[in-house]
PDB file of C-alpha atoms in Angstrom:
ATOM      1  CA  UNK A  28     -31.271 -21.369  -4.157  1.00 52.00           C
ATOM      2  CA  UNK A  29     -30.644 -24.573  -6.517  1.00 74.00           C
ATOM      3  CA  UNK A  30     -29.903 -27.867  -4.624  1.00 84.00           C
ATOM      4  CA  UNK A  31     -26.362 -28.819  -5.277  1.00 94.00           C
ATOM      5  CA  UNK A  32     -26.082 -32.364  -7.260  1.00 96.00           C
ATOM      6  CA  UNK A  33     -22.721 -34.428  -6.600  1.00 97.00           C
ATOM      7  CA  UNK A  34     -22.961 -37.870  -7.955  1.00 98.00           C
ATOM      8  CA  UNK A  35     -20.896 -39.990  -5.857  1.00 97.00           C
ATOM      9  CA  UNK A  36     -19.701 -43.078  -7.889  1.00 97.00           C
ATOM     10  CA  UNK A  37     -18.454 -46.297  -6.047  1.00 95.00           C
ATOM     11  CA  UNK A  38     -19.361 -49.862  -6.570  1.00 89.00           C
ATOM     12  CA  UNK A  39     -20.420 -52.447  -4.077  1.00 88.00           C
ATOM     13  CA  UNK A  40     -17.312 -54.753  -4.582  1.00 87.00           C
ATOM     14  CA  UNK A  41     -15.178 -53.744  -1.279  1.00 88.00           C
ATOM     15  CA  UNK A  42     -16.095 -53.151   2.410  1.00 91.00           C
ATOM     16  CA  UNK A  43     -13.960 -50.257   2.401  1.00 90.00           C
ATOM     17  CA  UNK A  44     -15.439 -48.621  -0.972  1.00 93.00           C
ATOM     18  CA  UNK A  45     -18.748 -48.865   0.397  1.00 95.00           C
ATOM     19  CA  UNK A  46     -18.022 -47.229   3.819  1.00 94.00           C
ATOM     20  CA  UNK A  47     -16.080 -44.869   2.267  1.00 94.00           C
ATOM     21  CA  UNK A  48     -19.286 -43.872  -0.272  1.00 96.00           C
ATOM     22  CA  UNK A  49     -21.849 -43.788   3.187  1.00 96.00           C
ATOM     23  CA  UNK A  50     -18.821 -41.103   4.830  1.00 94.00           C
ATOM     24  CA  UNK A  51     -18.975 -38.971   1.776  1.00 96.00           C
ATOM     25  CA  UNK A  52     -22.575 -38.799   1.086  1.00 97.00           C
ATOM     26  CA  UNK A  53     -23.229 -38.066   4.758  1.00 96.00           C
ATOM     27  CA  UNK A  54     -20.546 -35.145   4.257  1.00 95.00           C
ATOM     28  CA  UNK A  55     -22.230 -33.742   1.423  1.00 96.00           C
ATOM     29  CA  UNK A  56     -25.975 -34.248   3.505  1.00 95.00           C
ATOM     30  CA  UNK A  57     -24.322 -31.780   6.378  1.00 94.00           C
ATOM     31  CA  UNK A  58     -23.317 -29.614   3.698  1.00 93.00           C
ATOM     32  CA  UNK A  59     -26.706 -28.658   2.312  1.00 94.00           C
ATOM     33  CA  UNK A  60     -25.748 -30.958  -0.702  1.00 96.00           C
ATOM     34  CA  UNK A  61     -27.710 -33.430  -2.633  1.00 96.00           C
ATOM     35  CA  UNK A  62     -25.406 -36.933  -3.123  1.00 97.00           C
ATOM     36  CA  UNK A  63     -26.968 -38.504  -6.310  1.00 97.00           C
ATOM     37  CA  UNK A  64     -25.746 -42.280  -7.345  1.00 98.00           C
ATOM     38  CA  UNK A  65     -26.167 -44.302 -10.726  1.00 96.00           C
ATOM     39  CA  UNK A  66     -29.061 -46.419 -10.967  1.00 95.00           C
ATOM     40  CA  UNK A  67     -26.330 -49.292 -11.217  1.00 95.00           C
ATOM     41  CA  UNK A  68     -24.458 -48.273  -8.144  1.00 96.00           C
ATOM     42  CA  UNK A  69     -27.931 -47.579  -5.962  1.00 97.00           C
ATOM     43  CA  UNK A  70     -28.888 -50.936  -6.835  1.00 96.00           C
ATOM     44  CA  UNK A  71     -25.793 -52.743  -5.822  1.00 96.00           C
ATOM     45  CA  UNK A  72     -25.132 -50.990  -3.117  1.00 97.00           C
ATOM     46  CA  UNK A  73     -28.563 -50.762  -1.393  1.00 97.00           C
ATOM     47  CA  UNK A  74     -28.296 -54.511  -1.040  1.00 96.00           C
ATOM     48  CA  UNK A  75     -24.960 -54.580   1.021  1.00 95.00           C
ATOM     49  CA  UNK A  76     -26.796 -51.475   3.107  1.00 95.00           C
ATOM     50  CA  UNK A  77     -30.277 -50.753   2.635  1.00 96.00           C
ATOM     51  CA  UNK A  78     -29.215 -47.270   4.051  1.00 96.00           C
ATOM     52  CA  UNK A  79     -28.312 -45.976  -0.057  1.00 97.00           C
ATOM     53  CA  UNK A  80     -32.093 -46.543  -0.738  1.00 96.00           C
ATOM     54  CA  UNK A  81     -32.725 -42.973   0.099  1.00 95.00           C
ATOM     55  CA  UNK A  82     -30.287 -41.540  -1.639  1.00 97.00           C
ATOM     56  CA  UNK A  83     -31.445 -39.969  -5.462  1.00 96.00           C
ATOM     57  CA  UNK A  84     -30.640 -41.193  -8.410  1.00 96.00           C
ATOM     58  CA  UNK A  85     -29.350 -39.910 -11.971  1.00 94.00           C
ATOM     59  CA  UNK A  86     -32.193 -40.106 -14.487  1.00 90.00           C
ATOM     60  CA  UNK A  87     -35.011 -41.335 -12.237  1.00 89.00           C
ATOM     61  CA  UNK A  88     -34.720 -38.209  -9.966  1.00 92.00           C
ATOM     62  CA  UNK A  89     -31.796 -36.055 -11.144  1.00 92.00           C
ATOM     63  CA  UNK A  90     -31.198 -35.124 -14.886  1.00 94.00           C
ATOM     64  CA  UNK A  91     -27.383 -35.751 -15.695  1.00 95.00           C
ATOM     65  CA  UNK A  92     -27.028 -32.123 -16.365  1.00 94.00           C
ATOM     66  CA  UNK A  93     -28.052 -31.363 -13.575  1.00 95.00           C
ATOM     67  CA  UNK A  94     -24.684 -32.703 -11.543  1.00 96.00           C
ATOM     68  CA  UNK A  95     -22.384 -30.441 -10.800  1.00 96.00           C
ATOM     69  CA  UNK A  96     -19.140 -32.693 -10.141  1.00 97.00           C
ATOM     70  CA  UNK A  97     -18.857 -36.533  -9.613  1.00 97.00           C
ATOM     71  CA  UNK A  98     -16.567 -38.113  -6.432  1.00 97.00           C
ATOM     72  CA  UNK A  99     -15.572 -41.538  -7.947  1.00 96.00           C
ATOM     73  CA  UNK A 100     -14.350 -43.773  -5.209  1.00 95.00           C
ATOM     74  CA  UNK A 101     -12.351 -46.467  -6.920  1.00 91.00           C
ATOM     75  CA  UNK A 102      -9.287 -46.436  -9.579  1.00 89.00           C
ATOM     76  CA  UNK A 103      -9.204 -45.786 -12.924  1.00 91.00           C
ATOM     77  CA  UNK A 104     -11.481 -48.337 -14.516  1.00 92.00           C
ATOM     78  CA  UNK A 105     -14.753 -46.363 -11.636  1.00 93.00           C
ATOM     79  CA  UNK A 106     -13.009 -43.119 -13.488  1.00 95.00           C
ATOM     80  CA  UNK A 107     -13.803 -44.220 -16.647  1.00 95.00           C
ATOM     81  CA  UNK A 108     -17.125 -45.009 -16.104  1.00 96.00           C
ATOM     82  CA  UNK A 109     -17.458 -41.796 -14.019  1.00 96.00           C
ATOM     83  CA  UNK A 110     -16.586 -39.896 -17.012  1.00 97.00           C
ATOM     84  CA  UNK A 111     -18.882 -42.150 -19.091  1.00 96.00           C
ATOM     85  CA  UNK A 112     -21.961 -40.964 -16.705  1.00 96.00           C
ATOM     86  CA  UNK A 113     -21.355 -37.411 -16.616  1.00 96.00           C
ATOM     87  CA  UNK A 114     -19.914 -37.154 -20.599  1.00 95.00           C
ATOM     88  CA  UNK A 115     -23.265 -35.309 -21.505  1.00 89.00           C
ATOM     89  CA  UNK A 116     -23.283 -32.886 -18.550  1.00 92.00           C
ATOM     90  CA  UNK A 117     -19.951 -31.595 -18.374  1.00 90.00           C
ATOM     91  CA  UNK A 118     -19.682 -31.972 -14.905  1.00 96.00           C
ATOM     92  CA  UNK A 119     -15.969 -32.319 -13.836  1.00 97.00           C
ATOM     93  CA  UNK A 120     -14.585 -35.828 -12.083  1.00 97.00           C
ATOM     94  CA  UNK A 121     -12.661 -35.858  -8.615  1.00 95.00           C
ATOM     95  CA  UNK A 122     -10.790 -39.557  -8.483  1.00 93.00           C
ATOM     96  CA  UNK A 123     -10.320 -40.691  -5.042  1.00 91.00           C
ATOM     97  CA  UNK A 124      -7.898 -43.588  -4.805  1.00 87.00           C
ATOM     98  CA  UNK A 125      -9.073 -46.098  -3.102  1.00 85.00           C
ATOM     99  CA  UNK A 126      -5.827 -48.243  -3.380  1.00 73.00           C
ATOM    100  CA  UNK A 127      -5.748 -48.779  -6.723  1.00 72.00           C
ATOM    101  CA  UNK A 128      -2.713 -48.385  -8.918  1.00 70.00           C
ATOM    102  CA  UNK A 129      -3.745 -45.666 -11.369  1.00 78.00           C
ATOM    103  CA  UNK A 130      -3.109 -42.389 -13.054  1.00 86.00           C
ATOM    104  CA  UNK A 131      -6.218 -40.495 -13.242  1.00 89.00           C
ATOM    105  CA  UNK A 132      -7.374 -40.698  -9.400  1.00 86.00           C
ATOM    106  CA  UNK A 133      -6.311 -36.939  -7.463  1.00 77.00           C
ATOM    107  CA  UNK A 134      -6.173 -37.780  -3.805  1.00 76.00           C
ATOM    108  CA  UNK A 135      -5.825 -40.682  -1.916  1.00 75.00           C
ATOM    109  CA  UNK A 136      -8.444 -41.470   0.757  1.00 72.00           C
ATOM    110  CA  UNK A 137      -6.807 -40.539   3.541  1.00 69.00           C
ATOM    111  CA  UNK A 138      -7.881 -37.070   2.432  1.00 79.00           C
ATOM    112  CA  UNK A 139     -11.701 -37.435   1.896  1.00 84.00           C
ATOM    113  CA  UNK A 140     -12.981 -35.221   4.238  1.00 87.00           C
ATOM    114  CA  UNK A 141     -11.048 -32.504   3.077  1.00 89.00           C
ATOM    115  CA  UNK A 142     -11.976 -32.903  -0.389  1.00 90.00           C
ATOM    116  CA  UNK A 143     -15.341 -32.954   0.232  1.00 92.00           C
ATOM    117  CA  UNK A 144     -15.234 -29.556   2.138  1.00 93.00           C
ATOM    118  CA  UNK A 145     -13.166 -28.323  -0.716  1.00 94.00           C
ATOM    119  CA  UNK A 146     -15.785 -30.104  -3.086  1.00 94.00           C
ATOM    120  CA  UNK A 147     -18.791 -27.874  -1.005  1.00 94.00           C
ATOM    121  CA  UNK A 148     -16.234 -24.893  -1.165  1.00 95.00           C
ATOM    122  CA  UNK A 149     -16.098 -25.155  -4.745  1.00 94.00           C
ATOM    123  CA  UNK A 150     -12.470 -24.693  -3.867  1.00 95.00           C
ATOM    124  CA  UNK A 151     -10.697 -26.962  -6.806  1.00 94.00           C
ATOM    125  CA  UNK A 152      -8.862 -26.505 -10.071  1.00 93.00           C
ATOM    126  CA  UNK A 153     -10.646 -28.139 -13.690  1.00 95.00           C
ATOM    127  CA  UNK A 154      -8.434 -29.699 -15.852  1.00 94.00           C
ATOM    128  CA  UNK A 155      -9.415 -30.490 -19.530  1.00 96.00           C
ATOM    129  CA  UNK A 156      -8.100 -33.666 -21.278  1.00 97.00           C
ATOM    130  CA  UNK A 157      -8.052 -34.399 -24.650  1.00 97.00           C
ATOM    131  CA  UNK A 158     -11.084 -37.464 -25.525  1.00 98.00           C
ATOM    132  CA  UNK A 159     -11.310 -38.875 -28.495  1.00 98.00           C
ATOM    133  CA  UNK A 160     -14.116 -38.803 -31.323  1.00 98.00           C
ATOM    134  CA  UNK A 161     -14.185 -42.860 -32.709  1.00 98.00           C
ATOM    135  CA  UNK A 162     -16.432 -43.922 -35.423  1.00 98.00           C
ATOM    136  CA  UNK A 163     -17.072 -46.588 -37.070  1.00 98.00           C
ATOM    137  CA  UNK A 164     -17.721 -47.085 -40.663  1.00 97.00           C
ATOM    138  CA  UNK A 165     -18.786 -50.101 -42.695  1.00 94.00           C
ATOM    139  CA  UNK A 166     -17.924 -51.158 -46.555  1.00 91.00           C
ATOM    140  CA  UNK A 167     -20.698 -48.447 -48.146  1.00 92.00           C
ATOM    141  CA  UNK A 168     -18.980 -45.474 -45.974  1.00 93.00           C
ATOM    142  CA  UNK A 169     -22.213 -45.076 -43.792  1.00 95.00           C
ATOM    143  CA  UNK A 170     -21.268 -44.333 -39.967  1.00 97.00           C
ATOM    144  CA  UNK A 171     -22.759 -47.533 -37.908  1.00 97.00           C
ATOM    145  CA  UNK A 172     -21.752 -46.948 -35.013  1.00 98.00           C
ATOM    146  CA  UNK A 173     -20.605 -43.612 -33.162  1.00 98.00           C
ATOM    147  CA  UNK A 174     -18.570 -43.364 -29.404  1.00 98.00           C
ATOM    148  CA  UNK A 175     -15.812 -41.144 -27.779  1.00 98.00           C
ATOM    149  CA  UNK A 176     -12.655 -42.481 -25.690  1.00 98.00           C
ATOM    150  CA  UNK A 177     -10.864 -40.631 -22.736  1.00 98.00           C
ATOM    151  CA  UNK A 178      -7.802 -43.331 -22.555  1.00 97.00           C
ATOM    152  CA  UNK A 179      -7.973 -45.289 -25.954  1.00 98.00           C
ATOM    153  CA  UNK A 180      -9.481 -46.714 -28.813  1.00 98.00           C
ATOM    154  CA  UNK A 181      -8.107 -50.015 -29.725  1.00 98.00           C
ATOM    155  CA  UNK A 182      -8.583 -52.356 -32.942  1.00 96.00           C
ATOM    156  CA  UNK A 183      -8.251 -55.770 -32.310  1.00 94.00           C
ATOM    157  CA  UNK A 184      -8.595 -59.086 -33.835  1.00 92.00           C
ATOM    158  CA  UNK A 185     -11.821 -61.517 -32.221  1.00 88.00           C
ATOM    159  CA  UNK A 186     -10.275 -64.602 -32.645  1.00 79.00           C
ATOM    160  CA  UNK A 187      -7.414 -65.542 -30.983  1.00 76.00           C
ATOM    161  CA  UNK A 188      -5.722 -67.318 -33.574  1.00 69.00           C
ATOM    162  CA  UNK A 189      -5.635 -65.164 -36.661  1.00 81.00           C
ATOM    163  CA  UNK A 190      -4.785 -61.881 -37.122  1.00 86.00           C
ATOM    164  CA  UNK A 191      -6.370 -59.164 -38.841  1.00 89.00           C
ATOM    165  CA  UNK A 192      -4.941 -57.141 -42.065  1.00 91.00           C
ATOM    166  CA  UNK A 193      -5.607 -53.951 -41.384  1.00 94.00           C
ATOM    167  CA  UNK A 194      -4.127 -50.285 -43.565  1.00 96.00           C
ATOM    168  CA  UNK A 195      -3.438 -47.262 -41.440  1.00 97.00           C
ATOM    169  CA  UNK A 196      -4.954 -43.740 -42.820  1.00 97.00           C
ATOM    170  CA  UNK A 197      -3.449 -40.361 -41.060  1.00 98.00           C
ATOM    171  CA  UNK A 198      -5.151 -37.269 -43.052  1.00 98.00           C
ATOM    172  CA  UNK A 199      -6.621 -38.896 -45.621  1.00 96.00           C
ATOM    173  CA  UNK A 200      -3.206 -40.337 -46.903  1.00 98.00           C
ATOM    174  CA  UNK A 201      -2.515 -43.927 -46.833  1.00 97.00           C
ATOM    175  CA  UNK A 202       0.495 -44.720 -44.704  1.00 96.00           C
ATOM    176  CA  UNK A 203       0.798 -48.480 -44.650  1.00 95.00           C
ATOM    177  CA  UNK A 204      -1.188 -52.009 -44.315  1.00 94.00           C
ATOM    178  CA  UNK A 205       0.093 -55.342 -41.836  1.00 91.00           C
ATOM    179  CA  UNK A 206      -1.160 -58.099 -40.244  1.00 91.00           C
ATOM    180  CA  UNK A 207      -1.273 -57.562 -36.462  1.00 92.00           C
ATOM    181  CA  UNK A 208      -3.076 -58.411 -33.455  1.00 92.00           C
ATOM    182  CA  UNK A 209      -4.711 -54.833 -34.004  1.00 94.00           C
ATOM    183  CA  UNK A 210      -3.948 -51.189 -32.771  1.00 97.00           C
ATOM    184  CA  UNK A 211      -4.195 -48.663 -30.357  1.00 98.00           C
ATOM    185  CA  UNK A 212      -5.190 -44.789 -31.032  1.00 98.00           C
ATOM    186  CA  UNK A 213      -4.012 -43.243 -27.612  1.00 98.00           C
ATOM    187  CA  UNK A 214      -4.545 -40.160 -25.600  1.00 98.00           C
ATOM    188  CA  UNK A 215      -1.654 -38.715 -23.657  1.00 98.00           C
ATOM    189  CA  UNK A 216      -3.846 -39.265 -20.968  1.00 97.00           C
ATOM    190  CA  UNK A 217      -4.481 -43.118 -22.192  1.00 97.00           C
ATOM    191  CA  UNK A 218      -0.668 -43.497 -22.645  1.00 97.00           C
ATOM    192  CA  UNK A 219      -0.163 -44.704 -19.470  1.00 95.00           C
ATOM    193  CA  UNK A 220      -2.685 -47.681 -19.943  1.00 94.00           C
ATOM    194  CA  UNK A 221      -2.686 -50.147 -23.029  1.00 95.00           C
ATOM    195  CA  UNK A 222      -0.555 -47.694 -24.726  1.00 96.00           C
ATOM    196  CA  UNK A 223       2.182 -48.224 -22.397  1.00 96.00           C
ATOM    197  CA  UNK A 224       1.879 -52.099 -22.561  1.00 94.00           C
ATOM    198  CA  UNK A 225       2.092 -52.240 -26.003  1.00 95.00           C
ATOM    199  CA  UNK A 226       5.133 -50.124 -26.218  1.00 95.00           C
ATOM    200  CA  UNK A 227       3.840 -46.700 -26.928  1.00 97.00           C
ATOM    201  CA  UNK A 228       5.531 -43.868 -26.012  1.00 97.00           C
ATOM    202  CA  UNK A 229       4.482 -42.096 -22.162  1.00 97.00           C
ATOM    203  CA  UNK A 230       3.237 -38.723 -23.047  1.00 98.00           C
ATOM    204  CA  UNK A 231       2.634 -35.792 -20.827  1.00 97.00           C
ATOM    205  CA  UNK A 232      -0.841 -34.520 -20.091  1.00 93.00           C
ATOM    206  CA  UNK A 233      -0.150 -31.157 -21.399  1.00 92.00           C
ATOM    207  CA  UNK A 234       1.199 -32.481 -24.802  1.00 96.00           C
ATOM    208  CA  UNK A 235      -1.267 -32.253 -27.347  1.00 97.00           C
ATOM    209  CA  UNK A 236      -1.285 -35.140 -29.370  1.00 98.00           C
ATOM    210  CA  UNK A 237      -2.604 -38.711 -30.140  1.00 98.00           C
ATOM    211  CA  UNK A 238      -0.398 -41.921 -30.279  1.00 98.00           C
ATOM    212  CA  UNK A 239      -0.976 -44.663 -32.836  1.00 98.00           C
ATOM    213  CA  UNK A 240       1.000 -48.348 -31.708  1.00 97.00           C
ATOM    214  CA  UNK A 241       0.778 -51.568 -33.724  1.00 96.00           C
ATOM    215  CA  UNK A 242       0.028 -55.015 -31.715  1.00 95.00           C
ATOM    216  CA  UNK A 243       2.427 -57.511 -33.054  1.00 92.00           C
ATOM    217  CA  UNK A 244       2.550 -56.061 -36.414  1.00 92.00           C
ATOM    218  CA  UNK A 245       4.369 -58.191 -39.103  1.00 86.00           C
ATOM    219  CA  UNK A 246       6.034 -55.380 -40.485  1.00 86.00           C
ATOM    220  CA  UNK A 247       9.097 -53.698 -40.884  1.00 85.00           C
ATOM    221  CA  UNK A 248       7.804 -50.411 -40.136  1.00 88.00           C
ATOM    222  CA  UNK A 249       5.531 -51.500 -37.148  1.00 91.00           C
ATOM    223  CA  UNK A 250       6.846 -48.415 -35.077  1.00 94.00           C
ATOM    224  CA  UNK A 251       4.594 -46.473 -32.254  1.00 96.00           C
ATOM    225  CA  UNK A 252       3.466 -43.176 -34.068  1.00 97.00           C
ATOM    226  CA  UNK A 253       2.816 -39.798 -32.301  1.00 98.00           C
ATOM    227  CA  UNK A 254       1.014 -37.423 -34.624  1.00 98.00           C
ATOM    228  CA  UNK A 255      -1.190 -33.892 -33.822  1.00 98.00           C
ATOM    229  CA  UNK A 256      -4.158 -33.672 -32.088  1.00 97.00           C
ATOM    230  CA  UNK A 257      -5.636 -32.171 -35.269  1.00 97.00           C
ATOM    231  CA  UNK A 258      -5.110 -35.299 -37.224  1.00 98.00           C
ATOM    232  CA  UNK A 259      -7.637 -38.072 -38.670  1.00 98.00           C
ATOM    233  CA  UNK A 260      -6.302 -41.137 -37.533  1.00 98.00           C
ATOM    234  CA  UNK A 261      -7.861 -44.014 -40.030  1.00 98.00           C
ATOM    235  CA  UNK A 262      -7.940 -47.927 -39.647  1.00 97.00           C
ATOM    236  CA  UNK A 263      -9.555 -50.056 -42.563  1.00 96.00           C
ATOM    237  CA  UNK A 264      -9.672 -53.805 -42.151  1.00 94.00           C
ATOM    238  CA  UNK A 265      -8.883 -55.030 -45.377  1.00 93.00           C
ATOM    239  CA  UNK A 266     -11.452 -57.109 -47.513  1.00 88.00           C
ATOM    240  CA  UNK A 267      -8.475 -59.647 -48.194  1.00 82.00           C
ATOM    241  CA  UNK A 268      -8.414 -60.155 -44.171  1.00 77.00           C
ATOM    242  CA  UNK A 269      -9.531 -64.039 -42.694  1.00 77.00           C
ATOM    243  CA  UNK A 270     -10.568 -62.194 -39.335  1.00 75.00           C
ATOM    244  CA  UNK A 271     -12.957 -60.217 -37.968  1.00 86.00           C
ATOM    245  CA  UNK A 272     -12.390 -57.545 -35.827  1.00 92.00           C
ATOM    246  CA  UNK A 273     -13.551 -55.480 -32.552  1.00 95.00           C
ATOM    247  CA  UNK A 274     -13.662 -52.066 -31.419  1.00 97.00           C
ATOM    248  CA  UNK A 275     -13.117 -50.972 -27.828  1.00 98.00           C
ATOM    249  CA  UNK A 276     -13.028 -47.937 -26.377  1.00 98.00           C
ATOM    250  CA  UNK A 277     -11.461 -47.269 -22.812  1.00 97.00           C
ATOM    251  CA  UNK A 278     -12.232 -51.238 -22.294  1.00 95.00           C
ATOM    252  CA  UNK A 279     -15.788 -49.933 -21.559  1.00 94.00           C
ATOM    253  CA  UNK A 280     -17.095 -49.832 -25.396  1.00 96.00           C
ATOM    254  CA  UNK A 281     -17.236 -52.561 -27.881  1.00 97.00           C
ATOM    255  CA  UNK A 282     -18.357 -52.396 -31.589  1.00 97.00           C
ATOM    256  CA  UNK A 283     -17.662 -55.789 -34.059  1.00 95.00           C
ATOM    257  CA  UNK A 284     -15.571 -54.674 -36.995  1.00 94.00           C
ATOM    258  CA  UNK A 285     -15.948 -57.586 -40.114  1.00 91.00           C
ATOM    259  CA  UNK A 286     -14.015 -57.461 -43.420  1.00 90.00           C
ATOM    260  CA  UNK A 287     -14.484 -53.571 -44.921  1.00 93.00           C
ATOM    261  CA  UNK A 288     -14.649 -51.712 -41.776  1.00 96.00           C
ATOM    262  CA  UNK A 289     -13.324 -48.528 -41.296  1.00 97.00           C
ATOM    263  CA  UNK A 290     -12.804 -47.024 -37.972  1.00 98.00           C
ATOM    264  CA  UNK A 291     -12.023 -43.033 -37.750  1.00 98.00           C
ATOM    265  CA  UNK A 292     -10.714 -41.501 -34.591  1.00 98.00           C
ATOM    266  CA  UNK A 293     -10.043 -37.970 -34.285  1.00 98.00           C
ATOM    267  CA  UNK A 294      -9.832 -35.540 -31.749  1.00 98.00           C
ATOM    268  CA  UNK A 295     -13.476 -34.952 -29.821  1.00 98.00           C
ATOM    269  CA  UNK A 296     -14.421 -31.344 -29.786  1.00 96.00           C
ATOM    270  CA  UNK A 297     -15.693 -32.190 -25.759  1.00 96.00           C
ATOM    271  CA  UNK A 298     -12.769 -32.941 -23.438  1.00 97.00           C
ATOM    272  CA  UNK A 299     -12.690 -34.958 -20.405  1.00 97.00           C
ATOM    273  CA  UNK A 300     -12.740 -32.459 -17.042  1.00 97.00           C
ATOM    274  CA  UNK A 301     -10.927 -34.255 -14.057  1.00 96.00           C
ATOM    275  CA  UNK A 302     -11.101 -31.464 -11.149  1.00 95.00           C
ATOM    276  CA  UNK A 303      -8.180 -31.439  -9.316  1.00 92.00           C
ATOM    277  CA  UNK A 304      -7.608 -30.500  -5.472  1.00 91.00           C
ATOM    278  CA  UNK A 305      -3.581 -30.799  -5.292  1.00 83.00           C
ATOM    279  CA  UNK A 306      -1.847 -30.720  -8.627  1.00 79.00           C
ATOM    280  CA  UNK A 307       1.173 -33.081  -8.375  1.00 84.00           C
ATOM    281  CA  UNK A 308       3.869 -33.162 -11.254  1.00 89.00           C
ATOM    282  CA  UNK A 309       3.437 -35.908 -13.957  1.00 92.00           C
ATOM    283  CA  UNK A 310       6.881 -36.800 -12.937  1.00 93.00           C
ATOM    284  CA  UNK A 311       6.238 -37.665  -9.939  1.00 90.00           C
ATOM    285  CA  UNK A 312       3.313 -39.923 -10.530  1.00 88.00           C
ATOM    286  CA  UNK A 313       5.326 -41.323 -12.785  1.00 92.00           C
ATOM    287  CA  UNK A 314       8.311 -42.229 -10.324  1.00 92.00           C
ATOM    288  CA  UNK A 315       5.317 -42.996  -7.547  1.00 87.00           C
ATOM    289  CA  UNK A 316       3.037 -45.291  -9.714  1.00 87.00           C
ATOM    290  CA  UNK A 317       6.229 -47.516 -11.234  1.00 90.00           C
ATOM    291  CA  UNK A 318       8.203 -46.666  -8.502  1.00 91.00           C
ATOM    292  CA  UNK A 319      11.225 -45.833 -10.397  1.00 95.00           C
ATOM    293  CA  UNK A 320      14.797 -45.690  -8.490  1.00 96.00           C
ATOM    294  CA  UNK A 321      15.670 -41.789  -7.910  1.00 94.00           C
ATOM    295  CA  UNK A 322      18.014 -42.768  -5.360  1.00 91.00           C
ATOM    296  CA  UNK A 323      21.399 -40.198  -5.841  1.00 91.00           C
ATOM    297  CA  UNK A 324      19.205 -37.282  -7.436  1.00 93.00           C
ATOM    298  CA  UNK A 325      20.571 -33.980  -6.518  1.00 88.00           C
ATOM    299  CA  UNK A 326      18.401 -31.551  -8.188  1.00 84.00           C
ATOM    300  CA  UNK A 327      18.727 -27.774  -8.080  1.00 67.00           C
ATOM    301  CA  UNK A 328      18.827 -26.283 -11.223  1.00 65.00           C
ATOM    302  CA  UNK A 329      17.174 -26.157 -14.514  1.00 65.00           C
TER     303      UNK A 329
END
């Protein structure tokens, strides 16, 4: 029988994080499991306990497809780069909160050793999130530079005091140009994050679609966009512009974007997969994570 691979992701940053990381892959040793870290996270964490050293890594002992689901210990920036890790394998991502504020962790810690029995039990549910294919194309039309985003992928201006003139493509079609600070191309899963500090609109994770928000656009018609997941979402930076630009995706990804770049986000064909032990309603993370008054709600019908 194959050796089970669960990558357990955690960095080295808080006492309780790395505890918490020792507990699981211990769990998943009693199990008959193989725990597997990033070479990043073995590193850092073998020199606040020299006890990780034994555990396998990805790449220099496991292949990445190889994995069959990732714990991530952390928030949502560790499930980010979780889902960065494991983008080529497939393998689904289980958040555990480790007291972060967030939106994509499933359980908070309190319940780890259940959900690593339920992990070894195979006993969860996979939910697929819409990611986002980004590329990047320079005055000549030839792609330089090709990435994906789970939460976002955001155009903004690299210097701080001048904007950028950018024009805003959906399907091919020219919709209109501004000077902004730059702009977001969100996920519903992403519109909790940037999109939701730059005024987007808070979409559910089982609406299909993709949200396109202006940053301090000088512009009449500077108004957050929500068009279909099958669309081609296009932003040029115009030749006229004074500023260069930057590309990031999920905060995680950076490309420079000068005068005559084009970036191009669509939807990916590969979706995120964020397993999932205890479904709770949007709505309630929602009212939980901004803790939003409820007080006086009656309920009972539809």
């Amino acid at each position: 029988m194959n050796e089970r691979n669960i990558l357990v992701v955690a960095h080295a940053h808080r006492e309780d994080t790395v505890a918490a990381a020792m507990r699981v892959i211990e769990a998943l040793r009693d199990a008959g499991a193989r725990p597997v870290l990033a070479a990043e996270d073995h590193i850092e964490l073998t020199a606040v306990d020299p006890r990780f050293a034994e555990v396998a890594t990805v790449g220099a002992d496991i292949d990445v497809n190889g994995l069959e689901l990732a714990i991530v210990l952390g928030g949502d920036g560790t499930i980010l780069r979780a889902a960065e890790l494991v983008r080529d394998s497939g393998a689904p991502v289980l958040g555990i909160n480790m007291g972060h504020v967030g939106f994509l962790a499933e359980i908070e810690r309190d319940d780890m050793d259940d959900a690593v029995r339920r992990v070894i039990d195979r006993d969860y549910q996979v939910e697929e999130r819409l990611a986002l294919s980004v590329r990047v194309k320079d005055a000549a039309g030839e792609v330089v530079y090709d990435t994906w985003a789970l939460n976002e992928a955001t155009v903004e201006k690299a210097s701080r005091e001048r904007m950028v003139e950018v024009v805003v493509e959906i399907d091919g079609r020219p919709l209109t140009s501004y000077g902004c600070d730059g702009m977001v191309v969100s996920t519903p899963t992403g519109s909790t994050a940037y999109n939701f500090s730059a005024g987007g609109p808070v979409i559910w994770p089982g609406v299909e679609a993709i949200a396109v928000v202006p940053l301090s656009a000088h512009a009449l018609f500077a108004r957050p966009l929500v068009v279909s997941p099958q669309a081609s979402v296009a932003i040029e930076m115009l030749e006229s512009t004074s500023g260069t630009g930057i590309l990031w995706c999920d905060g995680r990804r950076s490309h420079e974007l000068p005068p005559g770049a084009r970036v191009v986000v669509r939807r990916s064909s590969r979706p995120v997969r964020l397993a999932r032990l205890h479904p709770i309603p949007f709505t309630d993370r929602l009212v939980r994570k901004f803790q939003l008054p409820v007080a006086g709600w009656r309920g009972g019908g539809r």
